[in-house]
Short mmCIF file of C-alpha atoms and ligand atoms in Angstrom, two decimals:
data_model
loop_
_atom_site.label_atom_id
_atom_site.label_comp_id
_atom_site.label_asym_id
_atom_site.label_seq_id
_atom_site.Cartn_x
_atom_site.Cartn_y
_atom_site.Cartn_z
CA UNK A 1 -21.18 1.57 -12.55
CA UNK A 2 -17.61 1.69 -13.98
CA UNK A 3 -15.52 -1.13 -12.56
CA UNK A 4 -12.68 1.22 -11.62
CA UNK A 5 -13.16 4.48 -9.73
CA UNK A 6 -10.08 6.22 -8.40
CA UNK A 7 -9.59 9.52 -6.68
CA UNK A 8 -7.17 12.25 -5.70
CA UNK A 9 -8.02 13.70 -2.29
CA UNK A 10 -5.93 16.79 -1.50
CA UNK A 11 -6.21 18.64 1.80
CA UNK A 12 -6.28 22.29 0.68
CA UNK A 13 -3.88 23.52 3.35
CA UNK A 14 -1.55 24.88 0.65
CA UNK A 15 -1.06 24.77 -3.11
CA UNK A 16 0.02 21.55 -4.81
CA UNK A 17 3.78 21.04 -4.75
CA UNK A 18 6.15 18.55 -6.38
CA UNK A 19 5.23 15.90 -3.77
CA UNK A 20 1.46 16.17 -3.99
CA UNK A 21 1.55 16.23 -7.79
CA UNK A 22 3.11 12.74 -7.73
CA UNK A 23 -0.01 11.35 -6.02
CA UNK A 24 -2.29 13.34 -8.34
CA UNK A 25 -0.53 12.13 -11.49
CA UNK A 26 -0.24 8.52 -10.30
CA UNK A 27 -3.91 8.29 -9.36
CA UNK A 28 -4.91 9.82 -12.72
CA UNK A 29 -2.64 7.47 -14.70
CA UNK A 30 -3.91 4.43 -12.82
CA UNK A 31 -7.52 5.41 -13.52
CA UNK A 32 -6.81 5.95 -17.21
CA UNK A 33 -4.80 2.70 -17.45
CA UNK A 34 -7.91 0.93 -16.13
CA UNK A 35 -10.23 2.91 -18.42
CA UNK A 36 -11.84 4.01 -15.19
CA UNK A 37 -13.03 7.23 -13.62
CA UNK A 38 -10.85 9.68 -11.70
CA UNK A 39 -12.50 11.87 -9.04
CA UNK A 40 -11.19 14.81 -7.05
CA UNK A 41 -12.26 15.14 -3.42
CA UNK A 42 -11.32 18.23 -1.45
CA UNK A 43 -10.47 17.07 2.09
CA UNK A 44 -11.20 20.30 3.91
CA UNK A 45 -12.70 18.94 7.15
CA UNK A 46 -9.95 20.65 9.14
CA UNK A 47 -11.29 24.07 8.13
CA UNK A 48 -8.95 26.29 10.18
CA UNK A 49 -5.98 24.75 8.34
CA UNK A 50 -7.47 25.42 4.89
CA UNK A 51 -7.03 29.02 3.65
CA UNK A 52 -10.02 30.36 1.69
CA UNK A 53 -9.68 29.82 -2.06
CA UNK A 54 -6.95 27.18 -1.80
CA UNK A 55 -9.31 24.52 -3.17
CA UNK A 56 -9.75 26.57 -6.37
CA UNK A 57 -6.01 27.09 -6.68
CA UNK A 58 -5.49 23.32 -6.48
CA UNK A 59 -8.17 22.66 -9.10
CA UNK A 60 -6.51 25.23 -11.38
CA UNK A 61 -3.11 23.64 -10.85
CA UNK A 62 -4.54 20.23 -11.76
CA UNK A 63 -6.25 21.70 -14.83
CA UNK A 64 -2.97 23.29 -15.97
CA UNK A 65 -1.49 19.77 -15.90
CA UNK A 66 -4.41 18.36 -17.93
CA UNK A 67 -5.89 16.54 -14.91
CA UNK A 68 -9.66 17.05 -14.71
CA UNK A 69 -12.08 15.29 -12.38
CA UNK A 70 -14.60 13.06 -14.19
CA UNK A 71 -17.32 14.27 -11.79
CA UNK A 72 -17.98 17.51 -9.94
CA UNK A 73 -15.51 17.52 -7.02
CA UNK A 74 -16.79 16.73 -3.53
CA UNK A 75 -15.96 18.90 -0.49
CA UNK A 76 -15.69 17.10 2.84
CA UNK A 77 -16.71 20.21 4.75
CA UNK A 78 -20.22 19.74 3.31
CA UNK A 79 -20.52 16.14 4.46
CA UNK A 80 -20.52 16.22 8.28
CA UNK A 81 -24.00 14.66 8.38
CA UNK A 82 -22.70 11.55 6.63
CA UNK A 83 -19.83 11.25 9.10
CA UNK A 84 -22.23 11.67 12.04
CA UNK A 85 -24.47 8.91 10.63
CA UNK A 86 -21.48 6.57 10.39
CA UNK A 87 -20.49 7.40 13.97
CA UNK A 88 -24.04 6.75 15.18
CA UNK A 89 -24.05 3.40 13.38
CA UNK A 90 -20.85 2.42 15.18
CA UNK A 91 -22.15 3.65 18.55
CA UNK A 92 -25.40 1.73 18.16
CA UNK A 93 -23.44 -1.42 17.30
CA UNK A 94 -21.24 -0.98 20.37
CA UNK A 95 -18.19 -0.56 18.11
CA UNK A 96 -17.47 3.03 19.16
CA UNK A 97 -17.68 4.81 22.48
CA UNK A 98 -17.41 8.29 23.97
CA UNK A 99 -14.19 9.03 25.79
CA UNK A 100 -13.63 11.61 28.51
CA UNK A 101 -9.85 11.47 28.61
CA UNK A 102 -7.61 14.39 27.82
CA UNK A 103 -4.14 13.83 26.42
CA UNK A 104 -2.74 14.35 29.93
CA UNK A 105 -5.11 11.67 31.29
CA UNK A 106 -3.91 9.23 28.63
CA UNK A 107 -0.26 9.99 29.36
CA UNK A 108 -0.80 9.59 33.11
CA UNK A 109 -2.60 6.25 32.70
CA UNK A 110 0.04 4.91 30.34
CA UNK A 111 2.87 5.85 32.65
CA UNK A 112 1.00 4.26 35.61
CA UNK A 113 0.75 1.10 33.50
CA UNK A 114 4.44 1.39 32.67
CA UNK A 115 3.58 1.82 28.97
CA UNK A 116 4.92 5.24 28.07
CA UNK A 117 5.02 3.94 24.53
CA UNK A 118 4.27 6.30 21.70
CA UNK A 119 3.91 5.88 18.00
CA UNK A 120 4.55 8.89 15.76
CA UNK A 121 3.96 10.90 18.94
CA UNK A 122 0.43 9.41 19.07
CA UNK A 123 -0.30 7.63 22.33
CA UNK A 124 -1.86 4.18 22.16
CA UNK A 125 -5.09 4.73 24.10
CA UNK A 126 -5.27 2.38 27.13
CA UNK A 127 -9.06 1.94 26.86
CA UNK A 128 -9.94 3.74 30.10
CA UNK A 129 -13.44 4.82 28.95
CA UNK A 130 -14.38 1.61 27.15
CA UNK A 131 -16.82 0.58 29.85
CA UNK A 132 -17.92 3.87 31.36
CA UNK A 133 -17.14 7.57 31.40
CA UNK A 134 -17.39 7.46 35.19
CA UNK A 135 -19.61 10.54 35.16
CA UNK A 136 -17.22 12.66 33.11
CA UNK A 137 -18.26 14.57 29.96
CA UNK A 138 -17.17 13.12 26.60
CA UNK A 139 -14.23 14.80 24.90
CA UNK A 140 -14.00 12.52 21.87
CA UNK A 141 -15.47 9.37 20.30
CA UNK A 142 -13.23 6.38 19.62
CA UNK A 143 -13.44 3.19 17.61
CA UNK A 144 -13.17 0.12 19.81
CA UNK A 145 -10.39 -1.99 18.32
CA UNK A 146 -10.74 -5.74 18.78
CA UNK A 147 -7.86 -8.08 19.52
CA UNK A 148 -8.47 -9.82 16.20
CA UNK A 149 -7.78 -6.59 14.33
CA UNK A 150 -4.42 -7.73 13.00
CA UNK A 151 -4.79 -6.48 9.48
CA UNK A 152 -2.98 -8.08 6.57
CA UNK A 153 -3.24 -6.52 3.17
CA UNK A 154 -1.17 -6.15 0.03
CA UNK A 155 -0.17 -2.84 -1.46
CA UNK A 156 0.14 -2.87 -5.25
CA UNK A 157 3.58 -1.21 -5.09
CA UNK A 158 4.87 -1.82 -1.57
CA UNK A 159 3.79 -5.47 -1.31
CA UNK A 160 2.44 -7.36 1.73
CA UNK A 161 1.66 -5.31 4.84
CA UNK A 162 0.56 -6.21 8.34
CA UNK A 163 -0.45 -4.19 11.37
CA UNK A 164 -1.69 -5.18 14.81
CA UNK A 165 -4.00 -2.21 15.16
CA UNK A 166 -4.80 -2.82 18.81
CA UNK A 167 -1.15 -2.97 19.88
CA UNK A 168 0.26 -0.36 17.51
CA UNK A 169 -2.53 2.22 17.29
CA UNK A 170 -5.23 1.42 19.84
CA UNK A 171 -8.77 2.81 19.94
CA UNK A 172 -8.38 5.78 17.63
CA UNK A 173 -10.46 8.96 17.58
CA UNK A 174 -13.35 9.35 15.12
CA UNK A 175 -14.77 12.65 16.36
CA UNK A 176 -13.10 15.33 18.45
CA UNK A 177 -14.21 17.51 21.33
CA UNK A 178 -14.86 20.48 18.99
CA UNK A 179 -17.30 18.38 16.92
CA UNK A 180 -14.89 17.87 14.04
CA UNK A 181 -14.49 14.45 12.47
CA UNK A 182 -11.12 12.85 11.92
CA UNK A 183 -9.48 12.06 8.60
CA UNK A 184 -9.83 8.30 9.21
CA UNK A 185 -13.61 8.40 9.52
CA UNK A 186 -14.16 10.91 6.70
CA UNK A 187 -11.90 9.11 4.23
CA UNK A 188 -13.54 5.73 4.83
CA UNK A 189 -17.08 7.10 4.58
CA UNK A 190 -16.27 9.05 1.42
CA UNK A 191 -14.30 6.35 -0.36
CA UNK A 192 -17.31 4.06 0.08
CA UNK A 193 -19.91 6.72 -0.78
CA UNK A 194 -18.07 7.52 -4.00
CA UNK A 195 -17.64 3.86 -4.91
CA UNK A 196 -13.86 4.14 -4.90
CA UNK A 197 -12.34 0.84 -6.02
CA UNK A 198 -8.68 1.89 -6.04
CA UNK A 199 -6.85 4.31 -3.80
CA UNK A 200 -3.55 5.66 -5.14
CA UNK A 201 -1.85 8.07 -2.72
CA UNK A 202 1.48 8.94 -1.10
CA UNK A 203 3.42 6.42 0.94
CA UNK A 204 3.16 8.61 4.04
CA UNK A 205 -0.37 7.20 4.35
CA UNK A 206 0.70 3.55 4.06
CA UNK A 207 0.45 2.98 7.80
CA UNK A 208 -2.99 4.60 8.02
CA UNK A 209 -4.40 1.94 5.73
CA UNK A 210 -4.87 -0.80 8.36
CA UNK A 211 -6.91 1.64 10.49
CA UNK A 212 -9.07 2.41 7.48
CA UNK A 213 -9.58 -1.30 6.76
CA UNK A 214 -10.66 -1.88 10.39
CA UNK A 215 -13.14 0.95 10.06
CA UNK A 216 -14.44 -0.39 6.73
CA UNK A 217 -15.04 -3.77 8.39
CA UNK A 218 -16.82 -2.13 11.33
CA UNK A 219 -19.09 -0.13 9.01
CA UNK A 220 -19.68 -3.05 6.64
CA UNK A 221 -18.02 -1.23 3.74
CA UNK A 222 -15.88 -2.68 0.96
CA UNK A 223 -12.08 -2.32 1.03
CA UNK A 224 -10.58 -0.70 -2.07
CA UNK A 225 -7.24 -1.80 -3.51
CA UNK A 226 -4.33 0.41 -2.46
CA UNK A 227 -1.19 1.64 -4.18
CA UNK A 228 1.10 3.99 -2.28
CA UNK A 229 3.43 6.14 -4.36
CA UNK A 230 7.04 7.09 -3.55
CA UNK A 231 7.47 10.29 -1.58
CA UNK A 232 9.42 13.35 -2.61
CA UNK A 233 11.66 14.31 0.28
CA UNK A 234 12.45 17.83 1.41
CA UNK A 235 15.92 19.13 2.29
CA UNK A 236 15.53 17.73 5.83
CA UNK A 237 14.89 14.20 4.53
CA UNK A 238 11.24 14.37 5.58
CA UNK A 239 8.27 14.11 3.22
CA UNK A 240 8.11 17.30 1.16
CA UNK A 241 5.46 19.56 2.66
CA UNK A 242 4.58 23.20 3.01
CA UNK A 243 6.17 23.10 6.48
CA UNK A 244 9.56 22.04 5.15
CA UNK A 245 9.75 24.48 2.31
CA UNK A 246 7.89 22.88 -0.61
CA UNK A 247 7.38 25.47 -3.33
CA UNK A 248 4.01 25.66 -5.13
CA UNK A 249 4.16 24.15 -8.61
CA UNK A 250 5.52 26.65 -11.14
CA UNK A 251 2.74 27.82 -13.43
CA UNK A 252 4.92 28.49 -16.52
CA UNK A 253 5.75 25.01 -17.79
CA UNK A 254 3.24 22.29 -16.82
CA UNK A 255 5.09 19.63 -18.83
CA UNK A 256 8.27 20.27 -16.84
CA UNK A 257 6.44 19.84 -13.51
CA UNK A 258 4.68 16.73 -14.80
CA UNK A 259 8.03 15.33 -15.96
CA UNK A 260 9.48 15.75 -12.46
CA UNK A 261 6.51 13.89 -10.96
CA UNK A 262 6.72 11.20 -13.65
CA UNK A 263 10.39 10.57 -12.86
CA UNK A 264 9.56 9.92 -9.20
CA UNK A 265 7.15 7.27 -10.46
CA UNK A 266 9.81 5.62 -12.64
CA UNK A 267 8.33 6.98 -15.87
CA UNK A 268 10.45 8.53 -18.65
CA UNK A 269 10.88 12.22 -19.36
CA UNK A 270 8.70 13.07 -22.36
CA UNK A 271 8.47 16.00 -24.75
CA UNK A 272 5.60 17.30 -26.86
CA UNK A 273 2.32 18.55 -25.43
CA UNK A 274 0.93 17.80 -21.96
CA UNK A 275 -1.79 15.67 -23.58
CA UNK A 276 0.69 13.64 -25.62
CA UNK A 277 2.86 13.03 -22.56
CA UNK A 278 -0.12 11.95 -20.44
CA UNK A 279 -1.28 9.51 -23.10
CA UNK A 280 2.21 8.01 -23.42
CA UNK A 281 2.64 7.72 -19.63
CA UNK A 282 -0.60 5.74 -19.37
CA UNK A 283 1.10 3.08 -21.53
CA UNK A 284 4.23 3.05 -19.37
CA UNK A 285 2.14 3.00 -16.20
CA UNK A 286 0.24 -0.04 -17.44
CA UNK A 287 3.49 -1.93 -17.79
CA UNK A 288 4.99 -0.79 -14.47
CA UNK A 289 1.97 -1.10 -12.18
CA UNK A 290 0.03 -3.98 -13.64
CA UNK A 291 -3.55 -2.73 -13.78
CA UNK A 292 -4.79 -6.31 -13.71
CA UNK A 293 -3.79 -6.37 -10.03
N1 LIG B 301 -6.08 14.43 2.24
C1 LIG B 301 -4.91 13.61 2.40
C2 LIG B 301 -3.68 14.43 2.11
O1 LIG B 301 -3.77 15.42 1.41
C3 LIG B 301 -4.90 12.42 1.46
C4 LIG B 301 -5.89 11.41 1.88
C5 LIG B 301 -5.92 10.14 1.08
O2 LIG B 301 -5.50 10.14 -0.09
O3 LIG B 301 -6.42 9.18 1.62
O4 LIG B 301 -2.62 14.06 2.58
#
């Protein structure tokens, strides 16, 4: 087993753009700086949001930038059985439970409790169905967060982090009404199944990490080390995304697109071939983001 396995895990909802390439390049550089493996995982569990063929476009874009997975990529859409097994493990341990509440039910209960509090428009679930569904049919399955789930962890770039998952997030959903599994469950199951030791991804996911650590503890899985990369912002000041006008990477000059991503990471602009630039950036990366950590 190599002692470093990293990954890039794009959701194929659109082609790679300047923002997603930053995470791809950073995760690749970190793996190479550790003389480790770099895997690509296609996170296509939310099938309706993933246009057919987009996965192949992303793999081609990565290849044009000299970024190749060290193993055959994994597709989450083929792994529902693994997610179901994890859910059943949690249910049998009393760590997850079916929930019959609709969004309206949750809103009504919270306002009755005088807690109309929301977090990124997500409502902190008040735990109505923890004990019983009261004869109602399940609509989702949630992880039961414990009061001791105040998670402290250290990000390799962003430093010490802390989140009271019960107060700030609540019992979050693992499986939805339509049978689909959530990102949180799938990412934790897959990171463990692939032996991922280091996660390098965009800073927009920084505040998902505590939830993933809680889930790792519940499933008895190891916690990888995390490094969250700076985001590229769109014209509206939000994270660059397809929704706010991110353009697909230009196909003509891979070194130019890599240079833009490298600059976001604090690496110098380099000339020469893509391969030469990648090799040189591994050196810079090693100095900037101490691989010993
Ligand atoms: N699939 C997620 C995304 O494209 C990334 C998940 C992760 O790196 O944990 O935003």
